[in-house]
Tab-separated table of C-alpha atoms in Angstrom:
chain	number	residue	atom	x	y	z
O	1	MET	CA	0.001	0.275	0.267
O	2	SER	CA	1.082	3.241	-1.039
O	3	ARG	CA	2.084	5.840	2.034
O	4	GLY	CA	1.321	8.615	-0.023
O	5	PRO	CA	3.828	11.446	-1.436
O	6	LYS	CA	6.851	12.498	1.443
O	7	LYS	CA	6.366	15.399	3.663
O	8	GLN	CA	8.180	18.397	2.167
O	9	PHE	CA	9.031	19.744	5.909
O	10	ASN	CA	9.796	18.251	9.125
O	11	PRO	CA	7.012	17.721	10.879
O	12	GLU	CA	8.613	17.831	14.369
O	13	VAL	CA	10.287	21.015	13.326
O	14	ALA	CA	7.135	22.661	12.110
O	15	LEU	CA	5.410	21.958	15.387
O	16	ALA	CA	8.372	23.406	17.196
O	17	LYS	CA	7.729	26.276	15.699
O	18	ALA	CA	4.198	26.431	16.733
O	19	MET	CA	4.714	25.813	20.115
O	20	ASP	CA	6.947	29.043	19.829
O	21	VAL	CA	4.352	30.932	18.726
O	22	PHE	CA	1.825	29.915	20.962
O	23	TRP	CA	3.951	30.088	23.755
O	24	ALA	CA	4.877	33.656	22.983
O	25	ARG	CA	1.213	34.884	21.759
O	26	GLY	CA	-1.351	32.601	23.577
O	27	TYR	CA	-3.708	30.674	21.654
O	28	GLU	CA	-6.397	32.945	21.091
O	29	ALA	CA	-3.584	36.108	19.710
O	30	ALA	CA	-1.457	33.295	17.719
O	31	SER	CA	-3.246	33.831	14.265
O	32	LEU	CA	-3.741	30.970	11.516
O	33	SER	CA	-1.254	33.421	9.027
O	34	GLU	CA	1.617	33.903	12.003
O	35	LEU	CA	1.643	30.353	12.575
O	36	LEU	CA	1.880	28.964	9.162
O	37	GLU	CA	4.755	31.576	8.158
O	38	HIS	CA	6.749	31.080	11.461
O	39	MET	CA	6.059	27.510	10.707
O	40	GLY	CA	7.328	27.565	6.694
O	41	ILE	CA	4.256	25.857	5.737
O	42	GLY	CA	1.160	26.105	3.730
O	43	LYS	CA	-2.173	25.789	5.309
O	44	LYS	CA	-3.410	22.491	3.663
O	45	SER	CA	-0.226	21.175	5.246
O	46	LEU	CA	-0.878	22.367	8.276
O	47	TYR	CA	-4.266	20.562	8.223
O	48	ASP	CA	-3.423	17.742	6.800
O	49	THR	CA	-0.498	16.827	9.426
O	50	PHE	CA	-1.876	18.901	12.693
O	51	GLY	CA	-5.724	19.054	11.969
O	52	ASN	CA	-7.445	22.499	12.774
O	53	LYS	CA	-5.795	25.063	15.010
O	54	ARG	CA	-6.902	23.714	18.454
O	55	SER	CA	-5.657	20.302	17.709
O	56	LEU	CA	-2.271	21.780	16.528
O	57	PHE	CA	-2.328	23.979	19.791
O	58	LEU	CA	-2.750	20.528	21.945
O	59	LYS	CA	0.044	18.783	20.431
O	60	ALA	CA	2.196	21.904	20.632
O	61	LEU	CA	0.829	22.057	24.175
O	62	ASP	CA	2.185	17.685	24.507
O	63	TYR	CA	5.242	18.933	22.708
O	64	TYR	CA	6.220	21.545	25.232
O	65	ALA	CA	5.376	18.884	28.016
O	66	GLN	CA	7.708	16.132	26.131
O	67	THR	CA	10.555	19.073	26.015
O	68	GLU	CA	10.789	21.488	28.314
O	69	VAL	CA	8.870	20.185	30.707
O	70	LYS	CA	10.807	16.883	30.437
O	71	ALA	CA	14.236	18.669	31.017
O	72	MET	CA	13.007	19.971	33.667
O	73	ARG	CA	11.902	17.050	35.843
O	74	ASP	CA	14.915	15.340	34.337
O	75	GLN	CA	17.164	17.646	36.031
O	76	LEU	CA	15.313	16.939	39.380
O	77	LEU	CA	15.563	13.885	39.370
O	78	ALA	CA	19.052	13.335	38.225
O	79	SER	CA	21.527	11.813	40.428
O	80	GLY	CA	23.168	13.569	43.318
O	81	SER	CA	21.888	15.740	45.961
O	82	PRO	CA	18.419	16.334	45.434
O	83	LEU	CA	18.523	19.640	47.414
O	84	ALA	CA	21.207	20.719	45.139
O	85	ASN	CA	18.987	19.332	41.999
O	86	LEU	CA	15.724	21.352	43.159
O	87	GLU	CA	18.245	24.314	43.813
O	88	GLN	CA	19.448	24.448	40.397
O	89	VAL	CA	16.544	24.698	38.845
O	90	LEU	CA	14.734	27.183	41.211
O	91	GLN	CA	18.356	29.359	39.695
O	92	ASN	CA	17.450	28.352	35.880
O	93	LEU	CA	14.455	29.423	36.349
O	94	GLN	CA	15.185	32.587	37.695
O	95	GLN	CA	17.512	33.044	35.054
O	96	ARG	CA	15.376	32.287	32.384
O	97	HIS	CA	12.262	34.457	33.758
O	98	SER	CA	14.657	37.124	34.399
O	99	LEU	CA	15.673	37.694	30.353
O	100	PRO	CA	13.917	40.895	28.642
O	101	ARG	CA	10.659	39.425	26.924
O	102	SER	CA	10.621	36.644	29.269
O	103	ARG	CA	7.769	34.449	27.511
O	104	GLY	CA	7.097	32.821	31.007
O	105	CYS	CA	5.734	29.442	31.338
O	106	MET	CA	3.281	28.059	28.349
O	107	LEU	CA	1.147	26.281	30.842
O	108	GLY	CA	0.836	28.886	33.113
O	109	THR	CA	0.503	31.868	30.347
O	110	ASN	CA	-2.149	29.516	28.351
O	111	ILE	CA	-4.070	28.941	32.070
O	112	ALA	CA	-5.113	32.722	31.470
O	113	ASP	CA	-5.709	32.333	28.299
O	114	PHE	CA	-8.853	30.256	27.927
O	115	ASP	CA	-12.289	30.175	28.842
O	116	THR	CA	-12.485	28.071	32.740
O	117	ASP	CA	-15.759	26.086	31.200
O	118	ASP	CA	-13.405	24.611	28.094
O	119	THR	CA	-13.004	21.513	30.639
O	120	GLU	CA	-10.764	19.762	27.904
O	121	ILE	CA	-7.856	22.670	27.921
O	122	ALA	CA	-8.439	22.925	31.230
O	123	LEU	CA	-7.663	18.945	32.542
O	124	ILE	CA	-4.975	19.105	29.808
O	125	LEU	CA	-3.247	21.774	31.394
O	126	TYR	CA	-3.779	20.215	34.672
O	127	HIS	CA	-2.204	17.408	33.921
O	128	HIS	CA	0.870	18.870	32.758
O	129	LEU	CA	1.084	20.935	36.142
O	130	GLN	CA	0.027	17.709	38.281
O	131	ARG	CA	3.170	16.016	36.440
O	132	LEU	CA	5.451	18.859	37.443
O	133	GLU	CA	4.059	18.816	40.919
O	134	ASP	CA	4.851	15.140	41.336
O	135	ALA	CA	8.741	15.624	40.604
O	136	TYR	CA	8.693	18.129	43.431
O	137	CYS	CA	7.214	15.801	45.621
O	138	THR	CA	9.624	13.100	44.535
O	139	VAL	CA	12.521	15.435	44.762
O	140	ILE	CA	11.466	16.426	48.434
O	141	ASP	CA	10.881	12.553	49.601
O	142	ARG	CA	14.024	11.775	48.337
O	143	ALA	CA	15.640	14.929	49.760
O	144	GLN	CA	13.996	13.651	53.329
O	145	LYS	CA	15.377	10.787	52.944
O	146	ALA	CA	18.906	12.074	52.278
O	147	GLY	CA	18.760	14.146	55.448
O	148	GLU	CA	18.539	17.308	53.703
O	149	ILE	CA	15.507	18.686	54.503
O	150	SER	CA	13.564	17.613	57.617
O	151	SER	CA	11.133	15.071	57.402
O	152	ALA	CA	8.355	16.556	59.112
O	153	ILE	CA	6.936	18.864	56.636
O	154	ASN	CA	4.355	17.093	54.058
O	155	SER	CA	6.239	16.541	51.031
O	156	ARG	CA	2.890	16.985	48.588
O	157	ASN	CA	2.180	20.600	50.412
O	158	VAL	CA	5.899	21.585	49.680
O	159	ALA	CA	5.493	20.195	46.470
O	160	ARG	CA	2.086	22.675	45.858
O	161	MET	CA	3.627	25.444	47.111
O	162	LEU	CA	7.348	25.225	44.560
O	163	LEU	CA	4.556	24.939	41.779
O	164	CYS	CA	2.651	27.854	42.829
O	165	THR	CA	5.981	29.868	43.664
O	166	THR	CA	7.390	29.086	39.964
O	167	GLN	CA	4.299	29.488	38.316
O	168	GLY	CA	3.884	33.000	39.838
O	169	MET	CA	8.184	33.359	38.723
O	170	ALA	CA	7.008	32.974	35.652
O	171	LEU	CA	4.405	35.102	35.098
O	172	LEU	CA	6.306	37.846	37.039
O	173	GLY	CA	8.740	37.313	34.682
O	174	ARG	CA	6.925	38.436	31.593
O	175	VAL	CA	6.156	42.198	32.927
O	176	VAL	CA	9.104	42.276	35.577
O	177	GLU	CA	13.002	42.891	34.252
O	178	ASP	CA	14.302	43.673	37.457
O	179	GLU	CA	16.197	40.100	38.269
O	180	THR	CA	16.175	41.279	42.086
O	181	LEU	CA	12.455	39.965	42.642
O	182	LEU	CA	12.982	36.888	41.294
O	183	ARG	CA	16.920	35.976	42.581
O	184	SER	CA	15.027	36.865	46.216
O	185	THR	CA	12.351	34.695	45.707
O	186	VAL	CA	14.602	31.231	44.883
O	187	GLU	CA	17.092	32.417	47.940
O	188	ALA	CA	14.049	32.756	50.293
O	189	THR	CA	12.566	29.120	48.816
O	190	VAL	CA	15.787	27.602	49.346
O	191	MET	CA	16.311	28.938	52.820
O	192	LEU	CA	13.296	28.170	54.266
O	193	LEU	CA	13.575	24.571	52.885
O	194	LYS	CA	16.862	24.015	54.521
O	195	MET	CA	15.458	25.973	58.124
O	196	VAL	CA	12.466	23.707	58.491
């Protein structure tokens, strides 16, 4: 059976470019013409390969989770000191979100972009954030077992605090260009974890 003509573009590269547009502009503000131009493909190729704009967005969100979120999870769960891994991730986020024209977190910025009645999108966004929360929880559990953090604190609660803190950093980084605020937040977070 014939597989049809070979695509004249790399779907993964095109999807990564679509992710960049949605990440920078949000779902609503990203126009079809902007997506096509940035992806370097025609309208037929987009619809044939990715479906409509909404399905392209869902694929872009999944690609974000498979690349950006996965890289952070891998760093959190790497071998070595769990607390040092967590501190490094927080510092990396602080540096990233302190850059001029920071895009923040694609998950967080799109939470604000969708009607909360859109349960499909809400569940997908929550699922990806839940995986981050789980990674934070695992690294706190490991730090407790390693004696780096007190075992008296509830690791799930701390993971949720870290998720909310990092999402807040990502959001504020979009408008605050002075890195002092985010650096202070990371320093205070790490200090609190070491004190309890």
